[in-house]
C-alpha positions as a printed NumPy array, in Angstrom:
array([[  3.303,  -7.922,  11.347],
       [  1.122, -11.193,  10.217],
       [ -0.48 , -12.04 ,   7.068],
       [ -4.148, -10.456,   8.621],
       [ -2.559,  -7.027,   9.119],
       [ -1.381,  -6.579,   5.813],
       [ -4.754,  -8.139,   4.46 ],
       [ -6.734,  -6.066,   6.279],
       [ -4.593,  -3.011,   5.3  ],
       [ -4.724,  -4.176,   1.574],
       [ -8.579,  -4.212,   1.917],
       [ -9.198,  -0.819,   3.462],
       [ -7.193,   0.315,   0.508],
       [ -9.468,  -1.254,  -1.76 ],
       [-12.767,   0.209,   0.344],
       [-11.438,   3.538,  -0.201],
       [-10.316,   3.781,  -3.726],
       [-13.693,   2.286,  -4.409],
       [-15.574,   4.738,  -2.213],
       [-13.418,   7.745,  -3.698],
       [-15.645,   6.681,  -7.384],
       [-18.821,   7.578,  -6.157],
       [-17.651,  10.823,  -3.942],
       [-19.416,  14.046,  -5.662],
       [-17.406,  15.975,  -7.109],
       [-18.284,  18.996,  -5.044],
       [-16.943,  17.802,  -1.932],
       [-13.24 ,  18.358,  -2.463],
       [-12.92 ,  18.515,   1.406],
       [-14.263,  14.695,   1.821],
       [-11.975,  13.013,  -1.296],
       [ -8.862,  15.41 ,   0.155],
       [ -9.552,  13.49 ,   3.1  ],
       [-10.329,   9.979,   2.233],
       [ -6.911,  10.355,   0.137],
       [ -4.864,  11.466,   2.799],
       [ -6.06 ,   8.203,   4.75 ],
       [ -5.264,   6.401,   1.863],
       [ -1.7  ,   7.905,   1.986],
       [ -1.155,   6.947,   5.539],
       [ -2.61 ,   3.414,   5.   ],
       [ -0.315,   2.782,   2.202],
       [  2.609,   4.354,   3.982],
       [  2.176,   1.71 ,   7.207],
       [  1.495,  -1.347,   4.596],
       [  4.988,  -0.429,   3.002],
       [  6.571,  -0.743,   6.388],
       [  4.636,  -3.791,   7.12 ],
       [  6.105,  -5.483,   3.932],
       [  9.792,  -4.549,   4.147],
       [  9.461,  -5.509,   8.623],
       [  8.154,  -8.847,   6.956],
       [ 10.692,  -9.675,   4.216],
       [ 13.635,  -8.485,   7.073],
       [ 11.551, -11.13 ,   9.498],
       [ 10.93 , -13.813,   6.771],
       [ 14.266, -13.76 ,   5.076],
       [ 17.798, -14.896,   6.466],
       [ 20.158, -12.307,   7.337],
       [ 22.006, -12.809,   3.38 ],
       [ 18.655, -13.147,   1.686],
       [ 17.661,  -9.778,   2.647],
       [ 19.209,  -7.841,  -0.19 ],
       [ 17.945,  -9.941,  -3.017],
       [ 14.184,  -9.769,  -1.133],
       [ 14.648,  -5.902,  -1.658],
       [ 16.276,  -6.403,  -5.088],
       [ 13.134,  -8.134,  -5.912],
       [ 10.784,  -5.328,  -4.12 ],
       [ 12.225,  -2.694,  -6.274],
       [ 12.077,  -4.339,  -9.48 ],
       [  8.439,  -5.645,  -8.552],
       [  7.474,  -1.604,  -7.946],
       [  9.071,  -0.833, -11.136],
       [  7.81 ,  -3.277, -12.952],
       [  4.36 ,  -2.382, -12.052],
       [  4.884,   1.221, -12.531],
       [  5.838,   0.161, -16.235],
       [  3.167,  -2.725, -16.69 ],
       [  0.432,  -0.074, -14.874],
       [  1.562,   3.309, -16.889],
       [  3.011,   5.   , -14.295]])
């Protein structure tokens, strides 16, 4: 898992929460859809991240990096009004 994989992955997120603004709102089938890929993309760039930090960090490292991952996600829920 590299830097461009995760980039890429963080952009086609972007593309389609942008493209799900301008979806009409009578085609529940296409934003179903184009949500459910957004799911699956966000699914496989968690993975990414946590192969990464297990890669990057030293074997006694590892349990601060998640430490740090889950006070990052619930700082953002907090900070984003989740």
């Amino acid at each position: 898992y590299t830097q461009a994989r995760l980039i890429s992955i963080t952009l086609i997120h972007g593309s389609l929460i942008f493209s799900c603004l301008f979806v009409d709102e009578s085609s529940v089938a296409v934003l179903a859809l184009m949500l459910f890929i957004l799911n699956i993309c966000l699914s496989v760039q968690d993975i990414s991240v946590d192969a990464l930090a297990v890669a990057v960090l030293a074997s006694d490292d590892v349990g601060l990096g998640n430490v740090a991952q889950v006070v990052g996600y619930k700082l953002g829920g907090v900070v984003g009004g989740k």
